[in-house]
GROMACS .gro file of C-alpha atoms in nm:
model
  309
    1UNK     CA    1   2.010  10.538  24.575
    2UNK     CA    2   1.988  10.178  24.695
    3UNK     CA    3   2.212  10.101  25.025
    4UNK     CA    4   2.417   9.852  25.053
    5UNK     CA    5   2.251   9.562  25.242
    6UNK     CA    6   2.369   9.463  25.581
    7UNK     CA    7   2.245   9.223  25.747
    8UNK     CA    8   2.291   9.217  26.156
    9UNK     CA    9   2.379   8.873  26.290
   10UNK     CA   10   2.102   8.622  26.351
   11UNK     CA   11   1.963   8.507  26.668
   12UNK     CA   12   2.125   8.221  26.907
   13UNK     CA   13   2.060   8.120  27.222
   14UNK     CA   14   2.224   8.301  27.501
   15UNK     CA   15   2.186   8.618  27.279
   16UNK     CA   16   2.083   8.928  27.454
   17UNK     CA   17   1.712   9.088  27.295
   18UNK     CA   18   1.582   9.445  27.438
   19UNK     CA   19   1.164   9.470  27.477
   20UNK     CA   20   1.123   9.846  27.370
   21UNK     CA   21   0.792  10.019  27.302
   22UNK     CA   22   0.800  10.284  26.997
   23UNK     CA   23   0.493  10.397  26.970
   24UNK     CA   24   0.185  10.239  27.216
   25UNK     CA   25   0.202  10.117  27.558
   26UNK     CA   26   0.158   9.692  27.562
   27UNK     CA   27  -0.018   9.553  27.796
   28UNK     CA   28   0.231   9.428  28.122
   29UNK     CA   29   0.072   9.083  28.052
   30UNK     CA   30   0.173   9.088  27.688
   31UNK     CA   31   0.515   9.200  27.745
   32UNK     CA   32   0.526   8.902  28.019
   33UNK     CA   33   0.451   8.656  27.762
   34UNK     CA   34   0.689   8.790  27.534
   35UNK     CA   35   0.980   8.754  27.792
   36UNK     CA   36   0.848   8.416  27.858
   37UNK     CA   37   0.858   8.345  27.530
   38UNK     CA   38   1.187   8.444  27.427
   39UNK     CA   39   1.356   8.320  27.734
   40UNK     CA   40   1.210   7.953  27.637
   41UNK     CA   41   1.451   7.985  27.303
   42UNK     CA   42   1.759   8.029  27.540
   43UNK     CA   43   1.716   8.415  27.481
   44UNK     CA   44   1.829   8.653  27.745
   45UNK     CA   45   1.534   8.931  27.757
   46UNK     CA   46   1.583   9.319  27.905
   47UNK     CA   47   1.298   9.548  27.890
   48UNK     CA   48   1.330   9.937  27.818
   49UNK     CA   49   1.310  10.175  28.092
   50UNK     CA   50   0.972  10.346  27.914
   51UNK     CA   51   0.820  10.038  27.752
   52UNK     CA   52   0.490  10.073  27.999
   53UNK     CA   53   0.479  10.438  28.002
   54UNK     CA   54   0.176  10.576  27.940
   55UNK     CA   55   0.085  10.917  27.741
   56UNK     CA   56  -0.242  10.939  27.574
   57UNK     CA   57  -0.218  10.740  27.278
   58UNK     CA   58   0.196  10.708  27.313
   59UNK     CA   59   0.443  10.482  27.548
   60UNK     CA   60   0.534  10.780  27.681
   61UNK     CA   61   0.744  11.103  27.599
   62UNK     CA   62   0.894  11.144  27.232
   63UNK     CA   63   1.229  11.157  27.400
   64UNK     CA   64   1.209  10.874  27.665
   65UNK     CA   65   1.073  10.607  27.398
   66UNK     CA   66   1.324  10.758  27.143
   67UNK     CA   67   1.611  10.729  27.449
   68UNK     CA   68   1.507  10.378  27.467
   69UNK     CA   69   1.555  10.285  27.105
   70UNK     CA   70   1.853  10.428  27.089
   71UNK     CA   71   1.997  10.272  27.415
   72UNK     CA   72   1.972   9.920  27.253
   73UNK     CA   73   2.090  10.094  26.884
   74UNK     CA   74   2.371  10.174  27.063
   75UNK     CA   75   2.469   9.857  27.307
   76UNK     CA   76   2.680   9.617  27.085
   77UNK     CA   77   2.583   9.371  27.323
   78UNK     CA   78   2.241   9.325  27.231
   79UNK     CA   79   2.171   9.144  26.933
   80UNK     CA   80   1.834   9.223  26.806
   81UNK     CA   81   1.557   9.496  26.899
   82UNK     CA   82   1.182   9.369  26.934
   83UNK     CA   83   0.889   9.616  26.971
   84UNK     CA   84   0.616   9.500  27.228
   85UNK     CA   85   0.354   9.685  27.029
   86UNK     CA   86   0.235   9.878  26.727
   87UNK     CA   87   0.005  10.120  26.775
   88UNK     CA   88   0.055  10.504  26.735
   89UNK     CA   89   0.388  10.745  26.752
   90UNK     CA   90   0.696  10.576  26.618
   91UNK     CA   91   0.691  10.801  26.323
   92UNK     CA   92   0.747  11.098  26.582
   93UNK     CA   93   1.080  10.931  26.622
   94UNK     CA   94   1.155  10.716  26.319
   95UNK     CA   95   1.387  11.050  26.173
   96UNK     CA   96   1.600  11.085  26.520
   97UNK     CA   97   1.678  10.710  26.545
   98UNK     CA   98   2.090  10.719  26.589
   99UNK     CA   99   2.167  10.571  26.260
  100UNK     CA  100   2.564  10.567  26.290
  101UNK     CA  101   2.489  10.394  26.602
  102UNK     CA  102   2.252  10.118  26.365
  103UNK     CA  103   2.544  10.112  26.099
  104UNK     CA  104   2.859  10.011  26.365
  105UNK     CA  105   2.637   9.790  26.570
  106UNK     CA  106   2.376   9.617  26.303
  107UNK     CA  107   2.140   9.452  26.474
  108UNK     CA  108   1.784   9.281  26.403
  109UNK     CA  109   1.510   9.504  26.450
  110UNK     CA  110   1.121   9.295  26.493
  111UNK     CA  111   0.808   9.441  26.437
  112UNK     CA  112   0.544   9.496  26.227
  113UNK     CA  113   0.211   9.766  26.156
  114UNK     CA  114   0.368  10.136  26.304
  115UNK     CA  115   0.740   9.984  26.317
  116UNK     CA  116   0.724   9.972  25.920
  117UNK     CA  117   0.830  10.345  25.917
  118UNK     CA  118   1.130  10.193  26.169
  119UNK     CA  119   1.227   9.982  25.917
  120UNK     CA  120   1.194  10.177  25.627
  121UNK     CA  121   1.392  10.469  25.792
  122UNK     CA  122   1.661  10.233  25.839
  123UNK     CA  123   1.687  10.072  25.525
  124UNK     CA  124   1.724  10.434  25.392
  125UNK     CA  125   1.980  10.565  25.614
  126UNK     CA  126   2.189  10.252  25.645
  127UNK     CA  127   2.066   9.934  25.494
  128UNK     CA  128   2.006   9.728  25.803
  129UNK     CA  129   1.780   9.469  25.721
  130UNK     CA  130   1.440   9.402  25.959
  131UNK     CA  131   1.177   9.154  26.071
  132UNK     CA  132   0.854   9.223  25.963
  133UNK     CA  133   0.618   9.049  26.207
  134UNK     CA  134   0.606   8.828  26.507
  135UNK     CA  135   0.353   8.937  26.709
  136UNK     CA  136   0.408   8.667  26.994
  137UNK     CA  137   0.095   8.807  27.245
  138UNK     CA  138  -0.193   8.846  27.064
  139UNK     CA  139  -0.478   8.655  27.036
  140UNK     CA  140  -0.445   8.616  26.636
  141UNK     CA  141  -0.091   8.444  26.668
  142UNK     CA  142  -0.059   8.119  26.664
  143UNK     CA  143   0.185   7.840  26.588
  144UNK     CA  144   0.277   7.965  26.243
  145UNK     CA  145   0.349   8.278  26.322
  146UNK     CA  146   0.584   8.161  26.607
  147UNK     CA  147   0.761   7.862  26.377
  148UNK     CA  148   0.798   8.178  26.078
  149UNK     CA  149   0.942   8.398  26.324
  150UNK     CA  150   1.261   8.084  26.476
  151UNK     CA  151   1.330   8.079  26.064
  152UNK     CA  152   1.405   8.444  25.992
  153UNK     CA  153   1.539   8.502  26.352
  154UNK     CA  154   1.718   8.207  26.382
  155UNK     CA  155   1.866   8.103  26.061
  156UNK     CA  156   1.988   8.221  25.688
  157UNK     CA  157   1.689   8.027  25.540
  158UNK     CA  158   1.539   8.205  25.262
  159UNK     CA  159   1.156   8.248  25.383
  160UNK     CA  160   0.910   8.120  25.090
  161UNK     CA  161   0.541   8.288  25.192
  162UNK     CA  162   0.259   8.087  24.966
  163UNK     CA  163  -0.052   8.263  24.862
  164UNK     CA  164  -0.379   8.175  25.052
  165UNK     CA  165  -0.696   8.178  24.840
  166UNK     CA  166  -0.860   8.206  25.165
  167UNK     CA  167  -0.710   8.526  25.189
  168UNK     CA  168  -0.977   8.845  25.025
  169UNK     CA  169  -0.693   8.999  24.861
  170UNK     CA  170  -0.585   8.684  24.700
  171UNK     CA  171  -0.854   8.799  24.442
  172UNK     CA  172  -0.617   9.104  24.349
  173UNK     CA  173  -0.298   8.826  24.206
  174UNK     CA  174  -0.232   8.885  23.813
  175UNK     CA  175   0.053   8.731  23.662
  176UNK     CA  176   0.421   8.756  23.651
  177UNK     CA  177   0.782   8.647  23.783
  178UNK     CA  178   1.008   8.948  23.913
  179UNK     CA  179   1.269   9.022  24.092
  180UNK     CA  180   1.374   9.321  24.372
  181UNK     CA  181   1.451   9.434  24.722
  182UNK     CA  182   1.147   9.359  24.936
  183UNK     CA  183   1.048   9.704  25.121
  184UNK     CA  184   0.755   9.824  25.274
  185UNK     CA  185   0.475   9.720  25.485
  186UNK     CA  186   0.221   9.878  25.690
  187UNK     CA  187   0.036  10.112  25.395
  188UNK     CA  188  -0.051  10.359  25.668
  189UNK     CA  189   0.350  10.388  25.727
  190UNK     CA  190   0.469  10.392  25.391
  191UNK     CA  191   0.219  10.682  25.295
  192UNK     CA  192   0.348  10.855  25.635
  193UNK     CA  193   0.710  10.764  25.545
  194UNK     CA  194   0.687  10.935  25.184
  195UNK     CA  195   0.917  11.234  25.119
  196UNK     CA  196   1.102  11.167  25.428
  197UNK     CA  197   1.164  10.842  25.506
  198UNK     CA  198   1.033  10.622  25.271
  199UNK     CA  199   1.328  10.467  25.027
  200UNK     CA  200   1.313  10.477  24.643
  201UNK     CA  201   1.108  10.218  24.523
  202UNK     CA  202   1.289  10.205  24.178
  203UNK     CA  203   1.359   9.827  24.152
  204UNK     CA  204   1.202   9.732  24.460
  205UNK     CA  205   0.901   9.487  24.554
  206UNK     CA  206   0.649   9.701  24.762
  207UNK     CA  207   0.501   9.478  25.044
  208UNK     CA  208   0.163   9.617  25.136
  209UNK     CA  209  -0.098   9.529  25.442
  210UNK     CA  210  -0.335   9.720  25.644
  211UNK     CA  211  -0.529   9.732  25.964
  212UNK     CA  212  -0.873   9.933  25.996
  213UNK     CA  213  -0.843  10.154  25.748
  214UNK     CA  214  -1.139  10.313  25.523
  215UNK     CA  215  -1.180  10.254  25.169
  216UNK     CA  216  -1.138  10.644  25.169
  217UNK     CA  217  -0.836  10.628  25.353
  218UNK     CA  218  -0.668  10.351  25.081
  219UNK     CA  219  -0.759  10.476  24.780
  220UNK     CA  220  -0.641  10.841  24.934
  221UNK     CA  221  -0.266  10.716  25.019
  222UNK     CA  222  -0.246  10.510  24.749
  223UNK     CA  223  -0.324  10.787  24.538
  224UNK     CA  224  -0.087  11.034  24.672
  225UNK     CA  225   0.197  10.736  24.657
  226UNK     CA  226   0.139  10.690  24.248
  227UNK     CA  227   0.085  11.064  24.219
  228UNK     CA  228   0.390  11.183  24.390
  229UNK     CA  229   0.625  10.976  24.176
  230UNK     CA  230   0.708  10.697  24.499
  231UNK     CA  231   0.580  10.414  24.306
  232UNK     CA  232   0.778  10.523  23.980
  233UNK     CA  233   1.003  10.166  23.884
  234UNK     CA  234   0.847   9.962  24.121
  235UNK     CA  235   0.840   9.606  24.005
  236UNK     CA  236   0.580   9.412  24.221
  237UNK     CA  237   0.344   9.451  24.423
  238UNK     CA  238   0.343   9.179  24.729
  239UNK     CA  239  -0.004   9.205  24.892
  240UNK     CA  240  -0.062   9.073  25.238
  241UNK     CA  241  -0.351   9.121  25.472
  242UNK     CA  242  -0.598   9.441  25.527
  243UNK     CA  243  -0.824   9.354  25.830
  244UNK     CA  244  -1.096   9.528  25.934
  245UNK     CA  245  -1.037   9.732  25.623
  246UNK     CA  246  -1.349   9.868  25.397
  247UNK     CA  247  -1.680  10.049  25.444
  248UNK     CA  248  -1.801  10.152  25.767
  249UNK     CA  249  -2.090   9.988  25.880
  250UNK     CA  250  -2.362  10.287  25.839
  251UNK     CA  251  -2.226  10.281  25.453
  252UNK     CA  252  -2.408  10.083  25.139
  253UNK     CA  253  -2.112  10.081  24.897
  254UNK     CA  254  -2.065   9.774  24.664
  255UNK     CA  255  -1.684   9.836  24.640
  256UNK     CA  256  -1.458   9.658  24.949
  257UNK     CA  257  -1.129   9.716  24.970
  258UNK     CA  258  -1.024   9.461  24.739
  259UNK     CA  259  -1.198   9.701  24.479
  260UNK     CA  260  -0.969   9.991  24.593
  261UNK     CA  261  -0.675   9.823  24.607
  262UNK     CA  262  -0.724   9.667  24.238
  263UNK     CA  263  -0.829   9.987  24.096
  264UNK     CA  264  -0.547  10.186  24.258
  265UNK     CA  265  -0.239   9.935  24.221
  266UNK     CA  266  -0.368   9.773  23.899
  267UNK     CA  267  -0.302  10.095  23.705
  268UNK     CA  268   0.078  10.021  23.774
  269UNK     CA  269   0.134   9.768  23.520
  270UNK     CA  270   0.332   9.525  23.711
  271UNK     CA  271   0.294   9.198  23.865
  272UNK     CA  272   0.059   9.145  24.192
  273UNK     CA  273   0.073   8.862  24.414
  274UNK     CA  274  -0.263   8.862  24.707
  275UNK     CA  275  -0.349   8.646  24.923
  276UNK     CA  276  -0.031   8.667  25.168
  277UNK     CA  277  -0.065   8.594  25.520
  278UNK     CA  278   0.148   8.849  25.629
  279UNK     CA  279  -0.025   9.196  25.846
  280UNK     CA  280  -0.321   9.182  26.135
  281UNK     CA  281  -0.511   8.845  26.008
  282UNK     CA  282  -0.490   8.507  26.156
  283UNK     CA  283  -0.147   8.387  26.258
  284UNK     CA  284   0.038   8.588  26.028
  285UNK     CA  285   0.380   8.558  25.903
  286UNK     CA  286   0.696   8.740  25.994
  287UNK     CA  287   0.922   8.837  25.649
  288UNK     CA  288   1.239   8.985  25.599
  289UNK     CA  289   1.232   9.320  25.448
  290UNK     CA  290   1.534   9.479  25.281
  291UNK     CA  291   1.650   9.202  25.125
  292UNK     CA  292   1.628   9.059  24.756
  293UNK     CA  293   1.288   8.896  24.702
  294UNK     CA  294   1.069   8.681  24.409
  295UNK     CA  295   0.750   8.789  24.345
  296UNK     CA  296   0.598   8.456  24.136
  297UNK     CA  297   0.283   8.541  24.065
  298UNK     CA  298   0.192   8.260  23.865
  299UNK     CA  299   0.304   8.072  24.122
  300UNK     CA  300   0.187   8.195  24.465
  301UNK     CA  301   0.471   8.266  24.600
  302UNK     CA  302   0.721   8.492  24.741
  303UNK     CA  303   1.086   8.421  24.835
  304UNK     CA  304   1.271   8.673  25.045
  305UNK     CA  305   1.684   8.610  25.113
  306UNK     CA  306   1.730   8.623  25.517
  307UNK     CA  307   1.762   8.884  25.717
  308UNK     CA  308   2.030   8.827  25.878
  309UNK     CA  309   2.403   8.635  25.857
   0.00000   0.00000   0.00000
């Protein structure tokens, strides 16, 4: 079933944000910048107790980066939730997140890469729409990323995302005008996310980028997605960015992973948009997920209804 849609208040200055750290550990410089950042738009910025911890691969302990989560879930003084990093390990949490705390206090959660299985956990358990995007530290961010991120933040704009042809998977766009929730993200995530936290797709526009993954590793997910039923009544297919995505250098294959990606979702049937500057590529573009979308394929674009109120 399909939530209700609620959509947390958006952003104004004097509002108080929380830095937390679900899955990596940022670098201190990084989560600096941020705060610098932030503060600049009249923001008032707190960090999490944990968000430079440091275990292995994870911002520390399961239950210290899940405390911290939940800490700013839970203060209805804090108005939106941004995560300093994707990485590795929010999954580990993503089922323990206090989601009666998310449903009295909605407020705007920000990230992108491992925080899709954040969002989608969310949108399952309580409707709360996110921000996907706004990487403000990185080296790939730049001006548009930062002006995308003030509109969905900031105001109750609808957020129009054009189709670059400069873009590899613009090659993948077909034709079509639909209509649908936008969910999804990361493909990494949503393949974690099935059968537990991923949402039913029936209706829905599936929003789909990736970071270093093999060609193996796409056509596997994707085909355990179609296979299991989650992509049953999907109506689009919004395709953003896969960086560093596609044979590994040792390998002479003459299949990339535009290939994989139109062999796999092509066998859907329904409309494709490519080419969207939304994942790990060059100043990408934060979008609202959760929220009713238009996939124009014909056009090049896609028009998702704010985030927030």
């Amino acid at each position: 079933m399909i939530p209700a849609i609620v959509r947390p208040p958006r952003l104004r200055p004097g509002d108080h944000v929380r830095l937390v750290s679900p899955a990596s550990t940022p670098a201190p410089e990084a989560v600096e910048g941020t705060s610098r950042f932030l503060e600049g738009l009249g923001l008032r910025v707190t960090v999490g107790e944990h968000a430079l911890d440091r275990l292995g691969y994870l911002a520390g302990t399961d239950e210290d980066r899940l405390a911290d989560l939940n800490a700013a879930l839970r203060d209805p003084g804090i108005t939106a939730v941004i995560a300093t990093k994707g990485g590795k390990g929010a999954y580990r949490i993503a089922g323990d997140l206090d989601f009666a705390a998310a449903a009295r206090h909605p407020k705007l959660l920000v990230g992108f890469s491992e925080i899709t299985v954040l969002h989608l956990a969310l949108w399952q358990r309580t409707g709360v729409a996110g921000l996907h995007g706004a990487p403000f530290e990185v080296s790939w961010a730049g001006e548009r990323a930062a002006q995308s991120f003030l509109t969905a933040a900031f105001t109750t704009d609808d957020i129009t995302v054009t189709a670059s042809a400069d873009e590899p998977t613009s090659a993948l766009t077909t034709s079509g005008r639909v209509s649908g929730v936008l969910l999804g993200g990361n493909q990494d995530m949503v393949a974690t996310a099935a059968g537990w936290a991923l949402p039913d797709l029936t209706g829905a526009i599936l929003l789909l980028e990736a970071y270093n993954l093999r060609l193996g590793h796409i056509d596997r997910q994707l085909t355990m997605l179609e296979r299991s039923g989650r992509l049953e009544g999907v109506r689009g297919i919004a395709v953003g960015q896969y960086t560093e995505c596609g044979p590994t250098p040792d390998e002479q294959l003459d299949w990339t992973a535009v290939d994989v990606l139109r062999d796999r979702l092509g066998r859907l049937g329904v409309p494709i948009l490519g080419g969207l500057p939304i994942g790990h590529g060059s100043d990408p573009v934060a979008v609202p997920v959760g929220t009713p979308a238009v996939l124009d394929a014909g056009a090049g674009t896609l028009t998702v209804s704010a985030a927030v109120v």
